[in-house]
Coordinates of C-alpha atoms in Angstrom, one line a residue:
X36 CA -23.3 -77.5 47.6
X37 CA -19.7 -76.6 48.1
X38 CA -19.1 -76.9 44.4
X39 CA -21.9 -74.6 43.6
X40 CA -20.6 -72.0 46.0
X41 CA -17.2 -72.3 44.5
X42 CA -18.5 -71.7 41.0
X43 CA -20.6 -68.8 42.2
X44 CA -17.5 -67.3 43.9
X45 CA -15.4 -67.8 40.7
X46 CA -18.2 -66.2 38.7
X47 CA -18.3 -63.2 41.0
X48 CA -14.6 -62.8 40.8
X49 CA -14.5 -62.9 37.0
X50 CA -17.4 -60.4 36.7
X51 CA -15.7 -58.1 39.2
X52 CA -12.4 -58.2 37.3
X53 CA -14.3 -57.6 34.0
X54 CA -16.2 -54.8 35.5
X55 CA -13.0 -53.1 36.8
X56 CA -11.4 -53.6 33.4
X57 CA -14.4 -51.7 31.9
X58 CA -14.5 -48.9 34.4
X59 CA -10.8 -48.4 35.0
X60 CA -10.1 -45.1 33.3
X61 CA -7.0 -44.5 31.0
X62 CA -5.5 -40.9 30.6
X63 CA -2.5 -39.1 29.2
X64 CA -1.3 -35.6 29.2
X65 CA 1.7 -34.0 27.5
X66 CA 3.5 -30.7 27.5
X67 CA 6.0 -29.1 25.1
X68 CA 7.1 -26.3 27.5
X69 CA 5.7 -23.1 28.9
X70 CA 6.7 -19.5 28.6
X71 CA 6.2 -16.3 26.5
X72 CA 4.1 -18.1 24.0
X73 CA 1.8 -15.6 22.3
X74 CA -0.5 -16.0 19.3
X75 CA 1.1 -12.9 17.6
X76 CA 4.4 -14.7 17.4
X77 CA 3.0 -17.5 15.2
X78 CA 1.9 -17.7 11.6
X79 CA -1.1 -19.8 10.9
X80 CA 1.1 -22.4 9.4
X81 CA 3.4 -22.5 12.4
X82 CA 0.5 -22.8 14.8
X83 CA -1.0 -25.6 12.8
X84 CA 2.3 -27.5 12.7
X85 CA 2.8 -27.2 16.5
X86 CA -0.8 -28.4 17.2
X87 CA -0.4 -31.3 14.8
X88 CA 2.8 -32.4 16.5
X89 CA 1.2 -32.2 20.0
X90 CA -1.8 -34.2 18.7
X91 CA 0.5 -36.8 17.2
X92 CA 2.4 -37.4 20.5
X93 CA -0.7 -37.5 22.7
X94 CA -2.6 -39.8 20.5
X95 CA 0.4 -42.1 20.0
X96 CA 0.8 -42.4 23.8
X97 CA -3.0 -42.9 24.2
X98 CA -2.9 -45.7 21.6
X99 CA -0.5 -47.6 23.9
X100 CA -2.9 -47.3 26.8
X101 CA -5.9 -48.2 24.7
X102 CA -4.2 -51.4 23.5
X103 CA -3.6 -52.4 27.2
X104 CA 0.0 -51.0 27.4
X105 CA 1.7 -49.7 30.5
X106 CA 1.8 -46.1 31.4
X107 CA 5.5 -46.2 31.2
X108 CA 5.4 -47.2 27.6
X109 CA 2.8 -44.5 26.8
X110 CA 4.9 -41.9 28.4
X111 CA 8.1 -43.0 26.7
X112 CA 6.3 -43.1 23.2
X113 CA 4.9 -39.6 23.7
X114 CA 8.1 -38.1 25.0
X115 CA 10.2 -39.7 22.2
X116 CA 8.0 -38.1 19.5
X117 CA 8.4 -34.6 21.1
X118 CA 12.2 -35.3 21.4
X119 CA 12.4 -36.0 17.7
X120 CA 10.7 -32.7 16.8
X121 CA 12.8 -29.5 16.3
X122 CA 9.8 -27.5 17.7
X123 CA 10.5 -28.2 21.4
X124 CA 13.5 -27.8 23.8
X125 CA 14.3 -31.4 24.0
X126 CA 16.2 -33.8 21.7
X127 CA 16.4 -32.5 18.2
X128 CA 15.1 -29.1 19.3
X129 CA 17.5 -28.6 22.2
X130 CA 18.9 -25.2 23.0
X131 CA 22.6 -24.4 23.0
X132 CA 25.0 -24.1 25.8
X133 CA 27.2 -21.0 26.2
X134 CA 29.9 -22.9 24.3
X135 CA 27.7 -23.7 21.4
X136 CA 26.9 -27.4 22.2
X137 CA 23.9 -29.3 23.6
X138 CA 23.6 -31.0 27.0
X139 CA 20.4 -32.9 27.5
X140 CA 18.6 -34.1 30.7
X141 CA 15.7 -36.5 31.2
X142 CA 13.9 -38.6 33.8
X143 CA 11.1 -41.0 34.2
X144 CA 9.2 -42.4 37.2
X145 CA 7.0 -45.5 37.8
X146 CA 4.2 -44.8 40.3
X147 CA 4.0 -48.4 41.5
X148 CA 7.0 -48.5 43.6
X149 CA 8.6 -45.1 43.0
X150 CA 11.2 -46.6 40.8
X151 CA 12.9 -43.8 38.8
X152 CA 15.8 -43.2 36.4
X153 CA 17.5 -40.0 35.1
X154 CA 20.3 -38.8 33.0
X155 CA 21.9 -35.3 33.0
X156 CA 24.4 -33.6 30.6
X157 CA 24.2 -36.3 27.9
X158 CA 25.5 -35.0 24.6
X159 CA 25.1 -37.9 21.9
X160 CA 21.9 -39.7 22.8
X161 CA 19.1 -39.1 20.3
X162 CA 16.4 -39.9 22.9
X163 CA 17.4 -39.2 26.5
X164 CA 14.1 -40.4 27.8
X165 CA 15.1 -44.0 26.6
X166 CA 18.3 -43.8 28.5
X167 CA 16.6 -42.6 31.6
X168 CA 14.3 -45.5 31.5
X169 CA 17.2 -47.9 31.1
X170 CA 18.9 -46.4 34.1
X171 CA 15.6 -47.1 36.1
X172 CA 15.3 -50.7 34.8
X173 CA 18.8 -51.9 34.3
X174 CA 20.9 -50.1 36.9
X175 CA 21.2 -49.8 40.7
X176 CA 21.1 -46.0 40.4
X177 CA 18.6 -43.3 39.9
X178 CA 20.7 -40.7 38.1
X179 CA 23.7 -40.9 35.9
X180 CA 25.5 -37.9 34.3
X181 CA 27.9 -36.9 31.6
X182 CA 30.6 -39.4 30.6
X183 CA 29.3 -42.0 33.2
X184 CA 25.8 -41.9 31.5
X185 CA 27.5 -42.3 28.1
X186 CA 29.5 -45.4 29.4
X187 CA 26.3 -47.0 30.7
X188 CA 24.5 -46.3 27.3
X189 CA 27.3 -48.1 25.5
X190 CA 27.0 -51.0 27.9
X191 CA 23.3 -51.1 27.2
X192 CA 23.8 -51.1 23.5
X193 CA 22.4 -47.6 22.6
X194 CA 23.2 -46.0 19.3
X195 CA 24.9 -42.6 19.3
X196 CA 24.5 -39.4 17.3
X197 CA 26.9 -36.5 16.8
X198 CA 26.2 -33.5 19.0
X199 CA 25.6 -31.5 15.8
X200 CA 22.4 -33.7 15.2
X201 CA 20.7 -31.3 17.7
X202 CA 21.5 -28.1 15.8
X203 CA 18.7 -26.0 14.7
X204 CA 18.8 -22.4 13.2
X205 CA 16.2 -21.0 15.5
X206 CA 18.0 -22.2 18.6
X207 CA 21.4 -21.0 17.5
X208 CA 19.8 -17.5 16.8
X209 CA 18.4 -17.6 20.3
X210 CA 21.9 -18.3 21.7
X211 CA 23.4 -15.4 19.8
X212 CA 20.7 -13.1 21.2
X213 CA 21.2 -14.4 24.7
X214 CA 25.0 -14.0 24.6
X215 CA 24.7 -10.4 23.3
X216 CA 22.4 -9.7 26.3
X217 CA 24.9 -11.3 28.7
X218 CA 27.8 -9.4 27.2
X219 CA 25.9 -6.1 27.5
X220 CA 25.0 -6.8 31.2
X221 CA 28.6 -7.7 31.9
X222 CA 29.7 -4.3 30.8
X223 CA 28.0 -2.7 33.7
X224 CA 28.2 -5.7 36.1
X225 CA 30.9 -8.2 36.1
X226 CA 28.9 -10.7 38.3
X227 CA 27.8 -13.7 36.2
X228 CA 24.9 -14.3 38.4
X229 CA 23.6 -10.8 38.1
X230 CA 24.2 -10.8 34.3
X231 CA 22.3 -14.1 33.9
X232 CA 19.4 -12.9 36.0
X233 CA 19.1 -10.1 33.5
X234 CA 18.1 -12.5 30.7
X235 CA 14.5 -12.8 29.9
X236 CA 12.7 -15.9 31.1
X237 CA 12.2 -17.2 27.5
X238 CA 15.9 -18.2 27.6
X239 CA 15.5 -20.1 31.0
X240 CA 12.8 -22.5 30.2
X241 CA 11.6 -25.2 27.8
X242 CA 10.9 -28.8 28.3
X243 CA 8.7 -31.8 27.2
X244 CA 6.9 -34.2 29.3
X245 CA 4.2 -36.8 29.7
X246 CA 2.0 -38.3 32.5
X247 CA -0.2 -41.3 32.1
X248 CA -2.5 -43.7 33.8
X249 CA -3.0 -47.1 32.4
X250 CA -5.6 -49.9 32.6
X251 CA -4.0 -51.5 35.7
X252 CA -4.3 -48.2 37.6
X253 CA -0.6 -47.5 37.4
X254 CA 0.8 -43.9 37.0
X255 CA 4.0 -42.8 35.3
X256 CA 5.7 -39.5 34.4
X257 CA 8.5 -38.5 32.2
X258 CA 10.3 -35.3 31.3
X259 CA 13.1 -34.4 28.9
X260 CA 14.9 -31.0 28.1
X261 CA 17.7 -29.3 26.4
X262 CA 18.0 -27.1 29.5
X263 CA 18.6 -23.3 29.5
X264 CA 19.9 -21.3 26.6
X265 CA 23.5 -20.2 27.2
X266 CA 23.8 -22.4 30.3
X267 CA 27.3 -22.9 31.6
X268 CA 29.4 -25.0 34.1
X269 CA 27.4 -28.2 33.5
X270 CA 24.2 -26.7 34.7
X271 CA 21.5 -29.2 35.5
X272 CA 17.9 -28.1 35.9
X273 CA 14.8 -29.6 37.4
X274 CA 13.8 -32.1 34.5
X275 CA 16.1 -35.0 35.8
X276 CA 15.6 -34.3 39.5
X277 CA 13.1 -36.7 40.9
X278 CA 10.5 -34.7 43.0
X279 CA 11.3 -31.4 41.2
X280 CA 10.5 -31.9 37.5
X281 CA 9.2 -35.4 37.6
X282 CA 7.2 -37.5 40.1
X283 CA 4.7 -40.4 40.1
X284 CA 3.2 -42.3 42.9
X285 CA 0.1 -44.6 42.6
X286 CA -1.2 -43.2 45.9
X287 CA -1.6 -39.7 44.6
X288 CA -0.7 -38.5 41.0
X289 CA 1.9 -38.2 38.3
X290 CA 3.5 -34.8 37.5
X291 CA 5.8 -33.5 34.8
X292 CA 7.0 -29.9 35.1
X293 CA 8.3 -27.2 32.8
X294 CA 9.6 -23.8 33.7
X295 CA 12.6 -22.0 35.4
X296 CA 14.2 -25.1 36.7
X297 CA 16.0 -23.4 39.7
X298 CA 12.7 -22.5 41.3
X299 CA 11.2 -26.0 40.7
X300 CA 14.2 -27.6 42.3
X301 CA 14.2 -25.3 45.4
X302 CA 10.5 -25.9 46.0
X303 CA 10.2 -29.6 45.0
X304 CA 7.3 -28.8 42.8
X305 CA 6.3 -32.2 41.4
X306 CA 6.4 -34.0 44.8
X307 CA 4.8 -31.1 46.6
X308 CA 1.7 -31.3 44.4
X309 CA 1.5 -35.1 45.0
X310 CA 1.9 -34.7 48.7
X311 CA -1.0 -32.2 48.9
X312 CA -3.1 -34.8 47.0
X313 CA -2.1 -37.7 49.2
X314 CA -1.8 -36.2 52.6
X315 CA -4.3 -33.2 52.5
X316 CA -6.8 -34.9 50.3
X317 CA -6.9 -32.2 47.7
X318 CA -7.8 -32.6 44.1
X319 CA -5.0 -32.4 41.5
X320 CA -6.6 -29.1 40.2
X321 CA -6.4 -27.5 43.6
X322 CA -3.0 -28.8 44.5
X323 CA -1.6 -27.8 41.2
X324 CA -3.1 -24.3 41.4
X325 CA -1.7 -23.8 44.9
X326 CA 1.8 -24.7 44.0
X327 CA 2.0 -23.0 40.5
X328 CA 0.1 -19.8 41.3
X329 CA 0.4 -19.4 45.1
X330 CA 3.8 -20.7 45.8
X331 CA 5.9 -20.1 42.7
X332 CA 4.3 -17.0 41.3
X333 CA 5.0 -14.7 44.2
X334 CA 8.7 -15.5 44.2
X335 CA 9.2 -15.2 40.4
X336 CA 9.0 -18.9 39.6
X337 CA 7.5 -19.2 36.2
X338 CA 6.2 -22.3 34.4
X339 CA 3.6 -25.0 34.6
X340 CA 2.8 -28.7 35.1
X341 CA 0.7 -31.6 33.7
X342 CA -0.9 -33.8 36.2
X343 CA -3.0 -37.0 36.1
X344 CA -4.5 -38.8 39.2
X345 CA -5.6 -42.4 39.8
X346 CA -9.2 -41.6 38.5
X347 CA -8.0 -40.3 35.2
X348 CA -8.5 -36.7 36.1
X349 CA -6.2 -34.3 34.2
X350 CA -5.1 -30.8 35.2
X351 CA -2.5 -28.6 33.4
X352 CA -2.0 -25.3 35.4
X353 CA 0.6 -22.7 34.3
X354 CA 1.5 -19.1 35.3
X355 CA 2.9 -18.0 31.9
X356 CA 1.3 -16.6 28.7
X357 CA 1.2 -20.1 27.2
X358 CA 2.1 -23.7 27.5
X359 CA 2.2 -26.3 24.7
X360 CA -0.2 -29.0 26.0
X361 CA -2.4 -31.8 25.0
X362 CA -4.5 -34.5 26.8
X363 CA -6.8 -37.5 26.0
X364 CA -8.6 -39.9 28.3
X365 CA -11.3 -42.5 28.3
X366 CA -13.7 -39.7 29.4
X367 CA -12.3 -36.9 27.2
X368 CA -11.5 -36.6 23.5
X369 CA -8.2 -35.2 22.3
X370 CA -7.7 -31.7 23.4
X371 CA -4.7 -29.6 22.1
X372 CA -3.8 -26.1 23.4
X373 CA -1.0 -23.6 23.2
X374 CA -2.1 -20.2 24.5
X375 CA -3.4 -19.2 27.8
X376 CA -7.1 -18.8 26.6
X377 CA -7.2 -21.8 24.3

C-alpha cells in the first residue's frame, strides 16, 4: 500500500513538473533606442534594414529561450547582435565623445538574486555586454570603469579592438553638428551646462537593450550604449547604473531603458517600475506608463523602456516619436516596430 502511494506521489510530481514546463511562458523584448525617429527620415531601404536587424536580434534571443537556455544567455545574445550593428548607439555604432573618441557603458542583471554587473567608460571592448556579465559572474564588484575595467578584461582573457573600430561616418557627422551647436551657444553663454542643454535631445540618447523570461521562470535584463554625442569629463549615463537603466527581479519584472540618462538616473526609472509592480500590484503596462508618461514627461525626461514580467507579458512604453523595438513570446509571434504608430 505504501509502495503504491509512493508511486502515485512520484507520478503526480512528474506530471506536475511536465505541466509546468508546458505552461511556463518564455518571452523576450529588445530595443535599439528611442528619440526623434520619424518615418520621413528613412528611405524604404533603410527602414527595411533596421527592421531586419531588430528581427534578427529578437529571434536569436528567443531561440536561446526556446531551446531551454537561460534568460541571461538570451539577453546577452540579443544585445551582442545590436552592439555589432552600426545602426544603433552601442558597440560598433557608438557615438563620439567631444574629443572624437568612444566610451561605452553596459550592464546586466539576473532576476534570481539581483546579481548584477556593469562597466563604464570602456574604450576597446567590442562587446561591453560580455564584460558586464563577466563582472557579475567573476568579480566581487557590481561596476568597473575605465582602466580598471580594462585590467579586469585582460585578466579574464578578453580580446581587444582599437577604439577606431567603433568609427562610423554618420556618428562622426552628428558629432560635428553637435560641436557647432555647442560653439554657437558658447558665444552667447560661456556656461557649459547651459550650452549643453541647448542641444537637441537626439544628441542625448541612444541605447540598446533586452529583457527576457526563460522556461525556469527567471528574468534578466541587459543594456548597452555609446552614451551621449559630444559627452565630456568621463560622463556616465543610466545604462550601467543598476536601478536606473537596468533592473531585474523575479518577484516583479525586468526592465531595460533608453533615453536622456540623467533623468533616468535621478528618478531610478527601472527599479521604480518594478517596485510599482511588486508593492502596488500594478501590471507592467500600468507601471511603465505611469513612470514614462506621468513621472518623466512633465519634467522633460524623454525616452522609453522595455518590460517583461513573470507571466511573459511584454510592455514597451515610450514618450518620444519613435523607439526601435521588437518582441516575441510563447504567446506572441515576432513583432518589430520603429515608429510611434506602428
